[in-house]
Short mmCIF file of C-alpha atoms in Angstrom, two decimals:
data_model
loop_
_atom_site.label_atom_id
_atom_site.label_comp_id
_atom_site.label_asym_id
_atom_site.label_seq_id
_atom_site.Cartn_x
_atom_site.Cartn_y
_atom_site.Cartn_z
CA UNK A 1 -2.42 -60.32 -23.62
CA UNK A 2 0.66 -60.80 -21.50
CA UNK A 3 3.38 -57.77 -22.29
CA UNK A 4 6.77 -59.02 -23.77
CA UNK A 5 9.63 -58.29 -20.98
CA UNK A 6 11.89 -55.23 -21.54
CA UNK A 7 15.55 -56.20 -21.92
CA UNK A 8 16.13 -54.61 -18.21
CA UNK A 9 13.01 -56.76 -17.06
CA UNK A 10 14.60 -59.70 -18.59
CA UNK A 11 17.75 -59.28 -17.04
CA UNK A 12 16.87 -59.04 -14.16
CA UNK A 13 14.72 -62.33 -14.41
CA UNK A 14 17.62 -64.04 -15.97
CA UNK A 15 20.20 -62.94 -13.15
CA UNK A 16 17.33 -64.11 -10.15
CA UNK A 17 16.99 -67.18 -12.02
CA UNK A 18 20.98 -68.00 -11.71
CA UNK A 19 20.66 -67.00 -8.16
CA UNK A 20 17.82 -70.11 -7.74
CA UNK A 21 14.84 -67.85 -7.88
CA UNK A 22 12.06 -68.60 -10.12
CA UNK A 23 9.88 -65.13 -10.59
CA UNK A 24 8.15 -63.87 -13.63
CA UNK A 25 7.85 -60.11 -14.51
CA UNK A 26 4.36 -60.40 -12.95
CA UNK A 27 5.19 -61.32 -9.79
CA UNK A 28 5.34 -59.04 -6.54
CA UNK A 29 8.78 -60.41 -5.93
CA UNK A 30 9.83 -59.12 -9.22
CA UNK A 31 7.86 -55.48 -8.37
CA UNK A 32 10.29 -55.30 -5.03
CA UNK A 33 13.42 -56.45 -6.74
CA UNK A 34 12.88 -53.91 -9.17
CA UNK A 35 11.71 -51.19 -7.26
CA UNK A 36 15.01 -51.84 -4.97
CA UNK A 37 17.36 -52.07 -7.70
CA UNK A 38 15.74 -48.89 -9.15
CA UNK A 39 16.75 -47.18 -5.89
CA UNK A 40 19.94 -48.27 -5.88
CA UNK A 41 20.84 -47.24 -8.96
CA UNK A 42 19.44 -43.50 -8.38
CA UNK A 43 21.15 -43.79 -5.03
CA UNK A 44 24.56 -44.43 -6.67
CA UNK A 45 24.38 -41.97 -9.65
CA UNK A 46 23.36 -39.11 -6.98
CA UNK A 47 26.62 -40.33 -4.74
CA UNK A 48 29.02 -40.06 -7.86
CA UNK A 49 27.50 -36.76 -9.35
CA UNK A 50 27.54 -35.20 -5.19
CA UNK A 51 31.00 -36.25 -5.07
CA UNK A 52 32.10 -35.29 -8.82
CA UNK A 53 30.04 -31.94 -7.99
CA UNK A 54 32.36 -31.57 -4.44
CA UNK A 55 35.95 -32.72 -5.66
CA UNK A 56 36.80 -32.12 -8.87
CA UNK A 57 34.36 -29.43 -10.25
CA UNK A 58 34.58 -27.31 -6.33
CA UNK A 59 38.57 -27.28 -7.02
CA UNK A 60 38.08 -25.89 -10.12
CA UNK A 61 35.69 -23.20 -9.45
CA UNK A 62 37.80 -22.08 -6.87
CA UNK A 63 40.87 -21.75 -8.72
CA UNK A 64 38.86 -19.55 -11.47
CA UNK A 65 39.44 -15.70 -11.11
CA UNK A 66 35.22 -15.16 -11.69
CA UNK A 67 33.60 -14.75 -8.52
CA UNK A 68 30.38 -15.66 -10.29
CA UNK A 69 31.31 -19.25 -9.75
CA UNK A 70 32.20 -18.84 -6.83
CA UNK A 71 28.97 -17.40 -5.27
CA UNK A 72 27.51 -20.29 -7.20
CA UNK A 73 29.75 -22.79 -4.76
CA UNK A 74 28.58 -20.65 -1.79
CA UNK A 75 24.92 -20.90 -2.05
CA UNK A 76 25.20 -24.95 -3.58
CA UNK A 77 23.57 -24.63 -6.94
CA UNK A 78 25.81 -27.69 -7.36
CA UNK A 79 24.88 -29.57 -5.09
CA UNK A 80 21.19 -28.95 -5.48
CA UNK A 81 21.74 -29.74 -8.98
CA UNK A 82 22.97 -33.18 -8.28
CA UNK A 83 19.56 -33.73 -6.81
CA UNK A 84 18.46 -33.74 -10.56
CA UNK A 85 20.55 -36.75 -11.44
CA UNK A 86 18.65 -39.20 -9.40
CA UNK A 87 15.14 -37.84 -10.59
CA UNK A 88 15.68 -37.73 -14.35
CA UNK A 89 17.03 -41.77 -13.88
CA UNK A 90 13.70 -42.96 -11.65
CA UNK A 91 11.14 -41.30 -14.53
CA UNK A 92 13.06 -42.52 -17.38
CA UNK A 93 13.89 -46.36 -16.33
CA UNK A 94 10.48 -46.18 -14.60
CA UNK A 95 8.89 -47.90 -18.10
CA UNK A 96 11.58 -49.54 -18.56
CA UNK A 97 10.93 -51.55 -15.26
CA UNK A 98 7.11 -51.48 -14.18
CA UNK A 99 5.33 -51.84 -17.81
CA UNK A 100 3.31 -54.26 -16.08
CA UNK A 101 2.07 -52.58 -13.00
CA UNK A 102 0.42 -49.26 -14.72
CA UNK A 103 -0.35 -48.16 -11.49
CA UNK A 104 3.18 -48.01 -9.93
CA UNK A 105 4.31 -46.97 -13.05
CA UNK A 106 2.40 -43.80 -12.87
CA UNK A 107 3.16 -43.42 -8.86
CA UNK A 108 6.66 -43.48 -9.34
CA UNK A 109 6.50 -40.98 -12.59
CA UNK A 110 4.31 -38.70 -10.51
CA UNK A 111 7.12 -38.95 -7.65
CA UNK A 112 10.09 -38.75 -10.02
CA UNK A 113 8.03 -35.22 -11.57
CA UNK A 114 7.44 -33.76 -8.12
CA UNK A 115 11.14 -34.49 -6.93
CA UNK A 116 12.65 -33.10 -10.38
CA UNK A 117 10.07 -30.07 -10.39
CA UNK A 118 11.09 -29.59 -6.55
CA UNK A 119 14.55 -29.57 -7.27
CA UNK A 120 14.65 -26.82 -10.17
CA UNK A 121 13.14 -24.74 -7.49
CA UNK A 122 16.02 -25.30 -5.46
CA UNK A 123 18.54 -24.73 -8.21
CA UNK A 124 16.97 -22.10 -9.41
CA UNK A 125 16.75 -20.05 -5.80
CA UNK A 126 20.61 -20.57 -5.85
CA UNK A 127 21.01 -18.72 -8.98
CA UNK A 128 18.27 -16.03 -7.68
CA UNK A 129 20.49 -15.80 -4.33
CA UNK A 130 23.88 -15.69 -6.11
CA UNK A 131 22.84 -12.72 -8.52
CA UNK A 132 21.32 -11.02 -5.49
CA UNK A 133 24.73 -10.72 -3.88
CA UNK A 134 26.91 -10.49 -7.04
CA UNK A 135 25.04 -7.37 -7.58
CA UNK A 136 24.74 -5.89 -3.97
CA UNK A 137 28.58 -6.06 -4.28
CA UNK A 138 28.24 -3.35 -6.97
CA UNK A 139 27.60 0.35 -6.55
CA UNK A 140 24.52 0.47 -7.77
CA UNK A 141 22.98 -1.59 -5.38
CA UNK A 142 22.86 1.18 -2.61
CA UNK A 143 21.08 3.10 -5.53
CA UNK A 144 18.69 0.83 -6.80
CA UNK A 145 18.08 -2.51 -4.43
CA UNK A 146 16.77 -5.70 -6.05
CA UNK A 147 15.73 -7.65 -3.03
CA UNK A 148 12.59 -7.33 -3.95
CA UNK A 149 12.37 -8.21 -7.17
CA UNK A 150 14.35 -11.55 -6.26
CA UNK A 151 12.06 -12.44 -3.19
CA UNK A 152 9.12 -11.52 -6.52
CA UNK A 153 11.48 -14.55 -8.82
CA UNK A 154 11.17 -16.56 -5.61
CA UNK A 155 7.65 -16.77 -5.33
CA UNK A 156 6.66 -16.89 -8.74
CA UNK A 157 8.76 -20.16 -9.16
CA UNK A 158 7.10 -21.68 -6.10
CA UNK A 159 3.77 -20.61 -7.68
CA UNK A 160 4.34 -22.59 -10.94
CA UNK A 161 6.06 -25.20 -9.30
CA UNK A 162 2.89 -25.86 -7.12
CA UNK A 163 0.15 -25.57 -10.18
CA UNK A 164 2.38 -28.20 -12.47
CA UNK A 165 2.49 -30.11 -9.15
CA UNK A 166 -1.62 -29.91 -8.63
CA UNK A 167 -1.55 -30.06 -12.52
CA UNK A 168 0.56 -33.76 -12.21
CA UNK A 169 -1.40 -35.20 -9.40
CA UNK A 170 -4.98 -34.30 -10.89
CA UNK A 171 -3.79 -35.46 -14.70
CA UNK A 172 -5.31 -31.72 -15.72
CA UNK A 173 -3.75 -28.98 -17.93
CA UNK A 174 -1.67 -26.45 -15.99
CA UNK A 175 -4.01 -24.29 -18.00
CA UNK A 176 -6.87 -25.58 -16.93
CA UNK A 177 -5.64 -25.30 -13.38
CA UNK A 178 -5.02 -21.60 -13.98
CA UNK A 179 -8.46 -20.85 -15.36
CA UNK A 180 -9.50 -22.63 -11.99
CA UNK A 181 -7.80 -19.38 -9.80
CA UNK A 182 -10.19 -16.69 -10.71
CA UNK A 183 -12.51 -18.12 -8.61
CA UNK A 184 -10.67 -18.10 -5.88
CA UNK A 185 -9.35 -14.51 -6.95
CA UNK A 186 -10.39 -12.57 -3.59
CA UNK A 187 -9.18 -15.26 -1.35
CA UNK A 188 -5.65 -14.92 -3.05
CA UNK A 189 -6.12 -11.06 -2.53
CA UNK A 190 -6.71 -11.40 1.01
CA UNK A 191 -4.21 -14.03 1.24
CA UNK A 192 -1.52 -12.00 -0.40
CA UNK A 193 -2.38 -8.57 0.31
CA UNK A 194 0.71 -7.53 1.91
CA UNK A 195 2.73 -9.48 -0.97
CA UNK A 196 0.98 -7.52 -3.41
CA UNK A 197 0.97 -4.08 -2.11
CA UNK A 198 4.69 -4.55 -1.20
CA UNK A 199 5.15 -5.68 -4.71
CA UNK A 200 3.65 -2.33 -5.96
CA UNK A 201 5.12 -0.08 -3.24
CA UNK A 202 8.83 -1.90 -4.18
CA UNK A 203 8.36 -1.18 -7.67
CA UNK A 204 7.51 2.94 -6.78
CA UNK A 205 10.63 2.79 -4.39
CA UNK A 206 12.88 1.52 -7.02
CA UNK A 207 11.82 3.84 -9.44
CA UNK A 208 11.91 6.91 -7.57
CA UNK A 209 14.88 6.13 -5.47
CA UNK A 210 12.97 6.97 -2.14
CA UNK A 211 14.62 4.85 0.18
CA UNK A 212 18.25 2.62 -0.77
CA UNK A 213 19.86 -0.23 1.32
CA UNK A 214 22.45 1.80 3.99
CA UNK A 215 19.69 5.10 4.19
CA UNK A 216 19.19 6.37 7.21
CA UNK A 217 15.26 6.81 7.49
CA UNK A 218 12.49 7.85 10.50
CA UNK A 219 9.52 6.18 10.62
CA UNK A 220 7.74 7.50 14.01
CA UNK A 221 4.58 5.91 13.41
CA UNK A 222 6.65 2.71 13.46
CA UNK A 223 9.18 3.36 16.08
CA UNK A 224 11.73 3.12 13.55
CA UNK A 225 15.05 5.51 13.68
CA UNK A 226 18.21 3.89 12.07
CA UNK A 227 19.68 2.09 8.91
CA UNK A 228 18.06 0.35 6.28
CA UNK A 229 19.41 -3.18 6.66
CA UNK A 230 17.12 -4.83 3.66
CA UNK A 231 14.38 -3.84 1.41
CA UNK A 232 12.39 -6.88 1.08
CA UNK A 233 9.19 -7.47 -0.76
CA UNK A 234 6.99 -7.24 2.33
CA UNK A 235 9.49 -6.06 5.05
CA UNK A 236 11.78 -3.62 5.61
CA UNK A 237 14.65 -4.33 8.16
CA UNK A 238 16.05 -1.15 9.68
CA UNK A 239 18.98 -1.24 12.40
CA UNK A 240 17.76 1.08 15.11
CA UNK A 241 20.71 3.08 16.79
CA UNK A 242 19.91 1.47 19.85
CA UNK A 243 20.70 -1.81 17.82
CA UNK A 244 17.56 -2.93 17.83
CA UNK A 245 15.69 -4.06 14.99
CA UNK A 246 12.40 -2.86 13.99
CA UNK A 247 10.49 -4.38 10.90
CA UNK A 248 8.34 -2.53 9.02
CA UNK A 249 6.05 -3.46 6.39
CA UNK A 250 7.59 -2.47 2.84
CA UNK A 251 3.93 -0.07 1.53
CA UNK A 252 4.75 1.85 5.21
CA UNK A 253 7.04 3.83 2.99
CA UNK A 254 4.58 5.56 0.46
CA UNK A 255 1.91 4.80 2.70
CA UNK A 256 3.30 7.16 6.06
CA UNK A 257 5.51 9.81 6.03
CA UNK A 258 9.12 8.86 6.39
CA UNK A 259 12.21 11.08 6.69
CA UNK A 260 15.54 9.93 4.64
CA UNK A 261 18.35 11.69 5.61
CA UNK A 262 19.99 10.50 2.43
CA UNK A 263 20.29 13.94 1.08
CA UNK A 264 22.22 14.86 4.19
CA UNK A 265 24.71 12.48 4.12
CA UNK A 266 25.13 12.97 0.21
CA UNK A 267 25.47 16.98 0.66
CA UNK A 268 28.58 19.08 2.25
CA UNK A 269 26.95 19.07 5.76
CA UNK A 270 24.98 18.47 8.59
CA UNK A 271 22.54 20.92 10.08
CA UNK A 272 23.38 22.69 13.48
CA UNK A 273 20.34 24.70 14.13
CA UNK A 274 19.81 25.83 18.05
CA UNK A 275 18.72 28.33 20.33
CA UNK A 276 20.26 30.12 23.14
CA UNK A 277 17.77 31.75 25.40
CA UNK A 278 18.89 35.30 26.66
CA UNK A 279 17.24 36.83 29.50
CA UNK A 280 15.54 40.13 28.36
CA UNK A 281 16.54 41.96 31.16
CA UNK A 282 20.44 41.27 30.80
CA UNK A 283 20.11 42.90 27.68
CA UNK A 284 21.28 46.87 27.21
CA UNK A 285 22.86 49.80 25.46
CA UNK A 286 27.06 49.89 25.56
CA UNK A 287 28.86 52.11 26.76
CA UNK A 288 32.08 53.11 25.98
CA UNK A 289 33.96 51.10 28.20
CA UNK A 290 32.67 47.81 27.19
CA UNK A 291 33.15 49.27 23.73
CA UNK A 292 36.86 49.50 24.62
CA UNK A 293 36.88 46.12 25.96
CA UNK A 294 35.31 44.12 23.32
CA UNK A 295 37.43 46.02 20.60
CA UNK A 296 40.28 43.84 22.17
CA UNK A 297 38.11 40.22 21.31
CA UNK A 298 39.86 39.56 17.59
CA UNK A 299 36.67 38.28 16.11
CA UNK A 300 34.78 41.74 16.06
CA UNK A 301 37.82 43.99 16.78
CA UNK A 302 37.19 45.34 12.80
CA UNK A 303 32.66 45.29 13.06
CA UNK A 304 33.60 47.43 16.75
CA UNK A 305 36.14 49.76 14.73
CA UNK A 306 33.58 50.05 11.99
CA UNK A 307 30.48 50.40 14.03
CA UNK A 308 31.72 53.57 16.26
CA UNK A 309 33.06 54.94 13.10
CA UNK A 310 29.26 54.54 11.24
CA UNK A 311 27.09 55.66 14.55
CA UNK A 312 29.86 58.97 15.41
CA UNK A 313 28.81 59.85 11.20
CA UNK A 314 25.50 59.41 12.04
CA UNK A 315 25.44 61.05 14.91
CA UNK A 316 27.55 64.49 13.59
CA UNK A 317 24.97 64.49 9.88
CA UNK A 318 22.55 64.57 12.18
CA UNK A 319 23.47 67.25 14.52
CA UNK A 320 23.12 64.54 17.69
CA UNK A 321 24.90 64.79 20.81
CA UNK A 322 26.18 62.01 22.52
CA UNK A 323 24.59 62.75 25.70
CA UNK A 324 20.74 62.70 24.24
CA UNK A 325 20.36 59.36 24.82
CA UNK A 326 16.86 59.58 23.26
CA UNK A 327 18.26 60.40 19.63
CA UNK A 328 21.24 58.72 19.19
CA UNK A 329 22.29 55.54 17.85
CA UNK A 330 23.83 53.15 20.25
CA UNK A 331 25.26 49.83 19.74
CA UNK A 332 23.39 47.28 22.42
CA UNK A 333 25.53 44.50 24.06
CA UNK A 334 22.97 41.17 22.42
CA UNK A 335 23.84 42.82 18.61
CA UNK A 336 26.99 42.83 19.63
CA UNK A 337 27.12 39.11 20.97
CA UNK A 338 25.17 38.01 17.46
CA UNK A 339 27.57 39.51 15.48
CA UNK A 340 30.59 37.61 17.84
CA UNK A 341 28.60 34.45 17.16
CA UNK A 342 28.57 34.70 13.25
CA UNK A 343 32.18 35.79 12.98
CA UNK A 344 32.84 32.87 15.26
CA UNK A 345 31.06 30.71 12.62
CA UNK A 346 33.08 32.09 9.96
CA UNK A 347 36.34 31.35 11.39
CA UNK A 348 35.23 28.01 13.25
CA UNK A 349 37.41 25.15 11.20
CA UNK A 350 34.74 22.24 11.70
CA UNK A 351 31.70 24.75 9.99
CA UNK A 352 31.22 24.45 6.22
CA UNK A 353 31.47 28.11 4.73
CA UNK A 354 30.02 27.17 1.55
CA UNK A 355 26.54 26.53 3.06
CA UNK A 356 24.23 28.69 4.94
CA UNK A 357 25.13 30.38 8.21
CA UNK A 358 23.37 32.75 10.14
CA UNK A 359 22.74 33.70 13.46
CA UNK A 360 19.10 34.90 13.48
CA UNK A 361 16.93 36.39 16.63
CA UNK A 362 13.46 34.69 17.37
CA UNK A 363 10.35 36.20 18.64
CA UNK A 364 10.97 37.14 22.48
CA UNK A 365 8.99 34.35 24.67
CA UNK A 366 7.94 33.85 28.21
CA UNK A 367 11.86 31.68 28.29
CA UNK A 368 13.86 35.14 27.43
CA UNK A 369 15.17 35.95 23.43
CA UNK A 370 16.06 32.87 21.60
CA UNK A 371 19.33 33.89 19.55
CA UNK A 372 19.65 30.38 17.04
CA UNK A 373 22.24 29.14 15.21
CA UNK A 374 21.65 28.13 11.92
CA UNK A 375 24.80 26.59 10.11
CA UNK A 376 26.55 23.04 8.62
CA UNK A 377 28.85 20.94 10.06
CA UNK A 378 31.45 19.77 7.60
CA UNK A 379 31.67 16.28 9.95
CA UNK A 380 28.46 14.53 9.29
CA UNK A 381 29.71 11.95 11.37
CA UNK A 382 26.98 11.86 14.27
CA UNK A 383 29.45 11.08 17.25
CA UNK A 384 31.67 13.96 15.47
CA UNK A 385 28.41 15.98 14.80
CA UNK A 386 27.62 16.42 18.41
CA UNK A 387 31.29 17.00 19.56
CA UNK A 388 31.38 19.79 17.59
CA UNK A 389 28.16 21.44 18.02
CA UNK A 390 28.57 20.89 21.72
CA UNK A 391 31.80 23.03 21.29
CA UNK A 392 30.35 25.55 19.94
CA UNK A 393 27.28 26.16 22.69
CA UNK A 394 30.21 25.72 25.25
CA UNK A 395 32.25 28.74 23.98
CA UNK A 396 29.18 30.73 23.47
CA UNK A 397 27.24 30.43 27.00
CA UNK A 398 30.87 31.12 28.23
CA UNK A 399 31.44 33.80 26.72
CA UNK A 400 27.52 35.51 27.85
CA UNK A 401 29.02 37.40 30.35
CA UNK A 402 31.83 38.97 28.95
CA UNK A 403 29.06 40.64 26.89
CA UNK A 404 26.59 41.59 29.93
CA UNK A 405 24.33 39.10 29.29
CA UNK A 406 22.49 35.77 31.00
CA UNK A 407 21.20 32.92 29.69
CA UNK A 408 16.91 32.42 30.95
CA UNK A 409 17.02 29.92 33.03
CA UNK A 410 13.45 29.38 34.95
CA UNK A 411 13.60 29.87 38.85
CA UNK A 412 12.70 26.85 41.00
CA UNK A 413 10.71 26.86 44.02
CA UNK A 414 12.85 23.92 45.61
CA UNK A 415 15.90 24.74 48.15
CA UNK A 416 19.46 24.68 46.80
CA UNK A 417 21.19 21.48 47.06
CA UNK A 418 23.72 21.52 49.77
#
């Protein structure tokens, strides 16, 4: 039974028939002026909404105070969505046009579904991409990144995008299509494996707050010294201070051991904590001249005063001359220095007094007495940092042999340099 022409099919016949062209809604010639017209028309109506979507609507986004919209502009959700104009018009006039021809009919629905379905990915991403940097512009973002969890959005739409695609072209259930997967269950795991365990070692990041967009982390197994730059779902980008970029995979960080120096650059300091190796046998007993002349040096002027006072009290209680050297207590020139260093500390502007700081002595070793530092810069700055602890080593070595001592240094077998 021959199918009564829709009121499009018949107007179309009617206007080829004023034009001198006798076709019937059966014909192929009818199929290609149809199928061109049908073009045409989605052409146009994606041309108007592009430029409606560009003129008008862009001016007034931009002259909104929400920067929501704006963001929206940047990463074309509009224009995407203009895409969607064109593929809602070819499925619906499709039946309208190609009742006839079941076959095309179907083609060009299947086409129109894939193109729409496409396009909602699109669109969609947009939105993804312009609440990923809406909320990166907030302060919570160095706390708890969603990169992630957006690249996680992103994937998951392209996963149900391709089943209802599969689903379409096979005339199945999406359902059906699903139930298909578990059989190929391990070859997705193998496939995905890094997806997945960055999924799951994302999720444990964001929870415990390990590592934040803008930390400063150390990955040695990786190579890896420098700034996070993103905390993706597989990858993580860090900024090397050699500005290079290394790229680590995103389960490295609960998988290996990293170092985040987070908690130094949230604190009041950074860590000075160095040696000085003294030469054992620069070190001695004082006598009362070099008493005299370090009671002039304002740092320990009061711990000399104090110190002669406490040793002559010992000394007299206990019946002890000063000339039996065996018996008495002496002050030695490298107690002295140590004491110097930490009332240096104390007084030093750049050093944080509120944290620790002490000036401790090490084991002796085959390289001398190690005398360390152990105190906080109040500049965590790094290029500040080492400015001041390289101050501070400067003074000190300089000041070795106004206190009788010498720093080890090992002796060399080769000839001066001339």
């Amino acid at each position: 039974m021959k199918e009564k022409p829709t009121q499009i099919s018949q107007l179309i016949l009617d206007s080829a028939s004023k034009w001198g062209i006798e076709i019937n809604s059966g014909s192929p010639l009818f199929t290609l002026f149809s199928v061109l017209i049908l073009l045409g028309v989605c052409w146009l109506a994606f041309k108007i909404t592009r430029r409606l979507f560009s003129g008008k609507i862009a001016r007034l986004i931009l002259a909104t105070k929400a920067t929501w919209d704006d963001e929206l502009q940047r990463h074309h959700f509009f224009r995407r969505g203009a895409h969607l104009v064109p593929g809602v018009l070819l499925y619906v006039l499709c039946p309208l046009l190609f009742a006839h021809a079941p076959l095309l009919l179907a083609l060009l629905q299947k086409l129109a579904f894939i193109y729409i379905l496409l396009t909602t990915v699109m669109v969609m991403s947009a939105v993804l991409n312009t609440i990923e940097d809406i909320y990166d512009s907030s302060r919570l973002a160095q706390r708890v990144p969603i990169t992630g969890f957006i690249q996680v959005g992103k994937l998951t739409l392209a996963l149900i995008a391709i089943i209802l695609i599969v689903s379409n072209l096979l005339e199945k259930s999406p359902v059906l299509i699903m139930s298909g997967l578990g059989a190929a269950a391990a070859i997705l795991l193998l496939v995905f494996r890094d997806t997945i365990l960055g999924f799951v070692a994302g999720v444990q990041i964001v929870a415990n707050r390990m590592v934040n967009n803008g930390d400063w982390i150390e990955l040695p197994k990786y190579g890896a010294d420098g700034t996070v730059l993103e905390l993706g779902l597989t990858t993580v980008k860090v900024r090397n201070w050699d500005n290079t970029i290394s790229t680590v995979p995103t389960y490295a960080l609960i998988g290996d051991s990293v170092k985040n120096w987070r908690g130094m650059q949230e604190s009041g300091g950074r860590r000075i904590k160095r040696a000085i190796n003294i030469d054992i046998q620069s070190v001695r007993f004082c006598d009362q001249d070099m008493l005299d002349n370090w009671e002039k040096i304002r740092f320990i002027k009061d711990y000399i005063s104090e110190k002669k006072r406490e040793l002559a009290k010992y000394n007299q209680d206990n019946s002890i001359t000063e000339q039996d050297l065996l018996n008495a207590r002496r002050l030695t020139n490298i107690g002295t220095f140590r004491a110097y260093m930490v009332r240096y500390l104390q007084n030093h502007p750049k050093i944080n007094q509120d944290m620790t700081l002490m000036v401790r002595q090490l084991a002796p070793t085959e390289l001398g007495l190690p005398l360390e530092i152990y105190c906080f810069s109040a500049d965590k700055n790094w290029v500040n940092y080492e400015g001041i602890q390289s101050d501070i080593f400067d003074h000190l070595l300089a000041m070795l042999p106004s206190f009788g001592l010498r720093a080890y240094q090992r002796v060399s077998d080769r000839p001066p340099m001339q």
